[in-house]
PDB file of C-alpha atoms in Angstrom:
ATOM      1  CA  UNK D 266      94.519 101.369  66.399  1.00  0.00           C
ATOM      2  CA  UNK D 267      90.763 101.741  67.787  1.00  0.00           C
ATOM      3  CA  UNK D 268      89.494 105.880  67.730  1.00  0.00           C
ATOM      4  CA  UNK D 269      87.417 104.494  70.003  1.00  0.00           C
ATOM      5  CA  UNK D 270      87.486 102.373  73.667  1.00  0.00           C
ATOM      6  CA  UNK D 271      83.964 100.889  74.908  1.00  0.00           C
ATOM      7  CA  UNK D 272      83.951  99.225  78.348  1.00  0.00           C
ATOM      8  CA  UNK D 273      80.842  97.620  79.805  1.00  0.00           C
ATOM      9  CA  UNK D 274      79.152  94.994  81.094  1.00  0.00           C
ATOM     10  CA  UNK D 275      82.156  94.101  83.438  1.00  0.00           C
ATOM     11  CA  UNK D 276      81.591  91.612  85.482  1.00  0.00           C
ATOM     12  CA  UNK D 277      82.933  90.570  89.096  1.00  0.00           C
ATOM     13  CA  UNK D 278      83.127  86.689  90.595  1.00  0.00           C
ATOM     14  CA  UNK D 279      83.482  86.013  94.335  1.00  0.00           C
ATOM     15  CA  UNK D 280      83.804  82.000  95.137  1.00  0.00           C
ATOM     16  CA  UNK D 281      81.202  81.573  92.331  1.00  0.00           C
ATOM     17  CA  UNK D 282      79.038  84.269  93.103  1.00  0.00           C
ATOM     18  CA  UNK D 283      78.161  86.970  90.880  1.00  0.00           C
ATOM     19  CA  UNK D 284      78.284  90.415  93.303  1.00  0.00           C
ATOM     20  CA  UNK D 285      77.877  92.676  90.374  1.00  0.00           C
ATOM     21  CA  UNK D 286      74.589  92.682  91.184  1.00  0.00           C
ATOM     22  CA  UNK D 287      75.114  94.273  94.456  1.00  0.00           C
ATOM     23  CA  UNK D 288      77.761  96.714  93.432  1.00  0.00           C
ATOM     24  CA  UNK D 289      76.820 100.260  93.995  1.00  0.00           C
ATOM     25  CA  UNK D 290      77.829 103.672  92.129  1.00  0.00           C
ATOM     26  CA  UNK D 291      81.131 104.848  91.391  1.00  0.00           C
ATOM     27  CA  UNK D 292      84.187 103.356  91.982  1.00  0.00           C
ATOM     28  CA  UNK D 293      82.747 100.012  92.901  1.00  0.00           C
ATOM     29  CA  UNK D 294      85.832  98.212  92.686  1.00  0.00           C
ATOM     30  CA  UNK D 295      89.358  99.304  92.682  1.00  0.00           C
ATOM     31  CA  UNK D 296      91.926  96.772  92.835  1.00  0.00           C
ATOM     32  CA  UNK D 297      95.710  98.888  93.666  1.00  0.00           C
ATOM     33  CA  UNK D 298      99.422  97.053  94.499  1.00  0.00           C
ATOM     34  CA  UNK D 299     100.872  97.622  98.032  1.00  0.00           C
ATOM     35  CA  UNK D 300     104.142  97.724  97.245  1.00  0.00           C
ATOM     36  CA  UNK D 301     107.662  98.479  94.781  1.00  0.00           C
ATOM     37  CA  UNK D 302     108.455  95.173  92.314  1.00  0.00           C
ATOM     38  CA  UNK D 303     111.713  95.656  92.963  1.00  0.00           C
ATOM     39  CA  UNK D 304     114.546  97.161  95.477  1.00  0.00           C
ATOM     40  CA  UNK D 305     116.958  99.346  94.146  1.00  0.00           C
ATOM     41  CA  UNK D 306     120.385 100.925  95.069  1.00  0.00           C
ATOM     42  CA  UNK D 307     123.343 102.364  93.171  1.00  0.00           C
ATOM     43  CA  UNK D 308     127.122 101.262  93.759  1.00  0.00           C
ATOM     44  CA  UNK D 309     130.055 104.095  93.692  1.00  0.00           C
ATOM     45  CA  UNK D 310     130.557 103.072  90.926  1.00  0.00           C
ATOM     46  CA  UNK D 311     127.375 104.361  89.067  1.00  0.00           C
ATOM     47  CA  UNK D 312     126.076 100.789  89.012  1.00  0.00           C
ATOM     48  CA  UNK D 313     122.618  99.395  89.691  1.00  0.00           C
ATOM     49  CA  UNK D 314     121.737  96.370  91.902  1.00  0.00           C
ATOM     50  CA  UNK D 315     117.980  95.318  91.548  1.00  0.00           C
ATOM     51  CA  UNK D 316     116.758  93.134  93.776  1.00  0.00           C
ATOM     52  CA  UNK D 317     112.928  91.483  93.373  1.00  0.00           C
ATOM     53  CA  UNK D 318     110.450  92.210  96.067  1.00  0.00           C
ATOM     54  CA  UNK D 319     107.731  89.094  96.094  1.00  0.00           C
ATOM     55  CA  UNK D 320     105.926  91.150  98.295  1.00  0.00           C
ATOM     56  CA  UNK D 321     105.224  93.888  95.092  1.00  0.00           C
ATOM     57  CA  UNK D 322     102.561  91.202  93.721  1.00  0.00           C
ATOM     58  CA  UNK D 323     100.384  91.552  96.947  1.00  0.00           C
ATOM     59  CA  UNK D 324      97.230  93.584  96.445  1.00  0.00           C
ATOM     60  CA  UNK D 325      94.580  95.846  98.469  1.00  0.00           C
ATOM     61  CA  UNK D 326      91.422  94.811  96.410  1.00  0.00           C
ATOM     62  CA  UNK D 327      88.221  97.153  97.708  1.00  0.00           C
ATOM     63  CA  UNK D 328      84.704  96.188  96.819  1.00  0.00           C
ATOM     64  CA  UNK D 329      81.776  98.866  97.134  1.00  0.00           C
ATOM     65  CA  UNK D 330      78.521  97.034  97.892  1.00  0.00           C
ATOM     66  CA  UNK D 331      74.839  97.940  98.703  1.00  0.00           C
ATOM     67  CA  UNK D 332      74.339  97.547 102.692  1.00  0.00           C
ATOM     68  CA  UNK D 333      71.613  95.162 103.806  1.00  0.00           C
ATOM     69  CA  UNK D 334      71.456  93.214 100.179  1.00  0.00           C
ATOM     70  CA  UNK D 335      72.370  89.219  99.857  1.00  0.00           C
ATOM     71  CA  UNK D 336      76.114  89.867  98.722  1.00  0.00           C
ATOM     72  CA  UNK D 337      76.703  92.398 101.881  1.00  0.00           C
ATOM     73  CA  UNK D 338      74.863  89.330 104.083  1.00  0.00           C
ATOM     74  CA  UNK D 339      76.947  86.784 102.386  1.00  0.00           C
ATOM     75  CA  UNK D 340      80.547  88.845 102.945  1.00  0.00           C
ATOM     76  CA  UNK D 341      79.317  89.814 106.365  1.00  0.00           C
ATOM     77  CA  UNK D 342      79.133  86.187 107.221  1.00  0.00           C
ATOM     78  CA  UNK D 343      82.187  85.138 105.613  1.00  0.00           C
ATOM     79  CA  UNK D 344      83.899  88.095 107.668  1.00  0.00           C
ATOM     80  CA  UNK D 345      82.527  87.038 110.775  1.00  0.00           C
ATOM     81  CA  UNK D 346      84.512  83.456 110.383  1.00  0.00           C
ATOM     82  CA  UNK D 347      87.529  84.975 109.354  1.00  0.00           C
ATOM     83  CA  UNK D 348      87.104  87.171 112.304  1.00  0.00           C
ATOM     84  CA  UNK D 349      85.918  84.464 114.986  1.00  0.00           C
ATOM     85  CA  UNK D 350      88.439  81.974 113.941  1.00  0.00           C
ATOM     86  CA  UNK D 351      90.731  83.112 111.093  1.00  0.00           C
ATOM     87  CA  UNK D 352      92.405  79.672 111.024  1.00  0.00           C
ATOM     88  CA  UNK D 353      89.638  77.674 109.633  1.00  0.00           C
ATOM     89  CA  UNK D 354      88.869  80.718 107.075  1.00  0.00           C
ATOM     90  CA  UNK D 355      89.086  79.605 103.401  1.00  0.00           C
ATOM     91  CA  UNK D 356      90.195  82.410 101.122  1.00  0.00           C
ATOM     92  CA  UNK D 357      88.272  83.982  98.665  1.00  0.00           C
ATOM     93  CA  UNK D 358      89.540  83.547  94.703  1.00  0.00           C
ATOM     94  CA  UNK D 359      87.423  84.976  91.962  1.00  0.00           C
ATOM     95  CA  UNK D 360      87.758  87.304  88.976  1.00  0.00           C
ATOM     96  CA  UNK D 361      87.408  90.809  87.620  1.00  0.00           C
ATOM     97  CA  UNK D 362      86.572  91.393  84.171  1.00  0.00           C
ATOM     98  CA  UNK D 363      86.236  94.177  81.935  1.00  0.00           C
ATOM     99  CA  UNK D 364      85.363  93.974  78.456  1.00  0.00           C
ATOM    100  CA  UNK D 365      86.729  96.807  76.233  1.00  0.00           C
ATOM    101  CA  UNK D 366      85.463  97.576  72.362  1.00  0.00           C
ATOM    102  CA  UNK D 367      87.373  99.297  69.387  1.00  0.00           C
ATOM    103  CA  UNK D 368      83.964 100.810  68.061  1.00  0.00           C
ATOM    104  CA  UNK D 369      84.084  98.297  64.795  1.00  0.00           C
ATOM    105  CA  UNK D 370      82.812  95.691  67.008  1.00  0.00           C
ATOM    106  CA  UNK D 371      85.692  93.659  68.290  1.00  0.00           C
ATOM    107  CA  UNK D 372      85.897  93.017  72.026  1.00  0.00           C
ATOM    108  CA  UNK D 373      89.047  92.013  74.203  1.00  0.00           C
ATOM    109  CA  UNK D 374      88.710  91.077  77.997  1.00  0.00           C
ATOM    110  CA  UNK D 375      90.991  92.416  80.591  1.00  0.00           C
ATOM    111  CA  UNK D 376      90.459  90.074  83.823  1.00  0.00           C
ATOM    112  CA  UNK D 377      91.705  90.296  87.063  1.00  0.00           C
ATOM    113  CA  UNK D 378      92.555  86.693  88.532  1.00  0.00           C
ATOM    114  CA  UNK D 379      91.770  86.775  92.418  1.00  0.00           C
ATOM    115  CA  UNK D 380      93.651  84.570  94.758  1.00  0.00           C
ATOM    116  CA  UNK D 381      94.026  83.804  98.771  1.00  0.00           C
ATOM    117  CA  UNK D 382      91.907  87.255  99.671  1.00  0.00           C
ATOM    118  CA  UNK D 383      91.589  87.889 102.974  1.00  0.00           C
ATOM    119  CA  UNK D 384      89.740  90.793 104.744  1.00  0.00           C
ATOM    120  CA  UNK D 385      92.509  93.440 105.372  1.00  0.00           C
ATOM    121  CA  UNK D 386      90.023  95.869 107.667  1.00  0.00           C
ATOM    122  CA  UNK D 387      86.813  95.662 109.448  1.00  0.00           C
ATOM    123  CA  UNK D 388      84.075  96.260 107.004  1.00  0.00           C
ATOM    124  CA  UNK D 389      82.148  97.775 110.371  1.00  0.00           C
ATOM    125  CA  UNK D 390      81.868 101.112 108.725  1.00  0.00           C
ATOM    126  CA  UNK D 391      78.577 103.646 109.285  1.00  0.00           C
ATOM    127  CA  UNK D 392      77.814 106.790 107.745  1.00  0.00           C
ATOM    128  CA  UNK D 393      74.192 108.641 109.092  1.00  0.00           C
ATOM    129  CA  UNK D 394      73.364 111.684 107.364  1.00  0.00           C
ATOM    130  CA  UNK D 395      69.813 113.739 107.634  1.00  0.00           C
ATOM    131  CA  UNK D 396      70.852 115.426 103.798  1.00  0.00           C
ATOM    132  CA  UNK D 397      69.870 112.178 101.711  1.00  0.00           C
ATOM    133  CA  UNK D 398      73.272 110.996 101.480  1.00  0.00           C
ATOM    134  CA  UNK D 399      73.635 107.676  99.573  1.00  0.00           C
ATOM    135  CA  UNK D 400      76.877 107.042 101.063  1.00  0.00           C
ATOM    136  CA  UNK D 401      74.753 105.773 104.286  1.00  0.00           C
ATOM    137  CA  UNK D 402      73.455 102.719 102.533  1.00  0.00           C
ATOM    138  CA  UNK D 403      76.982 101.816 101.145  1.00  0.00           C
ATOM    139  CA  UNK D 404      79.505  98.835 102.399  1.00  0.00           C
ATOM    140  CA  UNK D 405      83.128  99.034 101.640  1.00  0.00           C
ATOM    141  CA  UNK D 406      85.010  95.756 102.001  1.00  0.00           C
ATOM    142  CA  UNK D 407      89.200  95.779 101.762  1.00  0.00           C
ATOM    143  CA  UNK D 408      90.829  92.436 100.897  1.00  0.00           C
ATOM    144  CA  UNK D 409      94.518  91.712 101.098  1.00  0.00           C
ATOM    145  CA  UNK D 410      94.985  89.224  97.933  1.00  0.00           C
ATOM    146  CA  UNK D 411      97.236  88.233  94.878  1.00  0.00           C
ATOM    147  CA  UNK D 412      95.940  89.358  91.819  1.00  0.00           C
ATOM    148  CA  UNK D 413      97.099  87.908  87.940  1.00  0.00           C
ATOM    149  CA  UNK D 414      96.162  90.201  84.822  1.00  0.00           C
ATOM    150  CA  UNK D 415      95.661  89.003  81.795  1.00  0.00           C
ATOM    151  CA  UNK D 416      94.302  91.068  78.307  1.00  0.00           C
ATOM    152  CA  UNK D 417      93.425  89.811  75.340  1.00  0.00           C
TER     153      UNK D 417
END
């Protein structure tokens, strides 16, 4: 067992396009499950019935990117065809990746299959602030997706 974890140099894929690049400061992805695996309920008895939930694999998946730049222009674009005619939208797949070290030099990848995303809000969003806020030059976009892990 590692002393040590090192993460870094993660990487993000969007239909073939590398929006790392564009990713801004913080928590510049988060990827978090909507819902329960499973249903539960408890007979009089004192028994359990466990029922899956499919819908416990669905995902929000939030991207934080630099307004103006060519992923924002590229997602902007690819919102306003979902949005003008969601029919003829084709979802988004791609990957999250994080590498993580031991500190002796071995590295294991945890990645974060993307499939069938679809914008879940508007990524319309404004901030104007006179302090020097950096928040003001940040997009947030919110996809609704199914997402397969995978470590080692």
């Amino acid at each position: 067992m590692a002393n040590v974890l090192l993460v870094g140099r993660d990487s993000v894929i969007l239909d073939g396009k590398d929006i790392t690049v564009d990713l801004v400061d913080g928590d510049v992805v988060t990827i978090v499950p909507q819902g329960a695996l499973n249903n539960v309920a408890s007979t009089y008895g004192g028994k359990m019935i466990v029922a899956e939930d499919r819908n416990g694999q669905i995902h929000t998946m939030t991207f934080r990117v630099m307004r103006g730049s060519d992923i924002d222009q590229w997602l902007q674009a690819r919102y306003q065809t979902y949005h003008n005619d969601s029919p003829t939208f084709v979802t988004l797949n791609g990957s999250a990746t994080q590498r993580i070290g031991d500190g002796d030099g071995n590295v294991i990848t945890n990645t974060f299959a993307v499939n069938n995303a679809v914008f879940s809000q508007s990524p319309v969003n404004a901030t104007i602030n006179t302090n020097g806020s950096t928040e003001q030059l940040v997009r947030q976009y919110e996809f609704t997706c199914l997402i397969e892990e995978s470590i080692g």
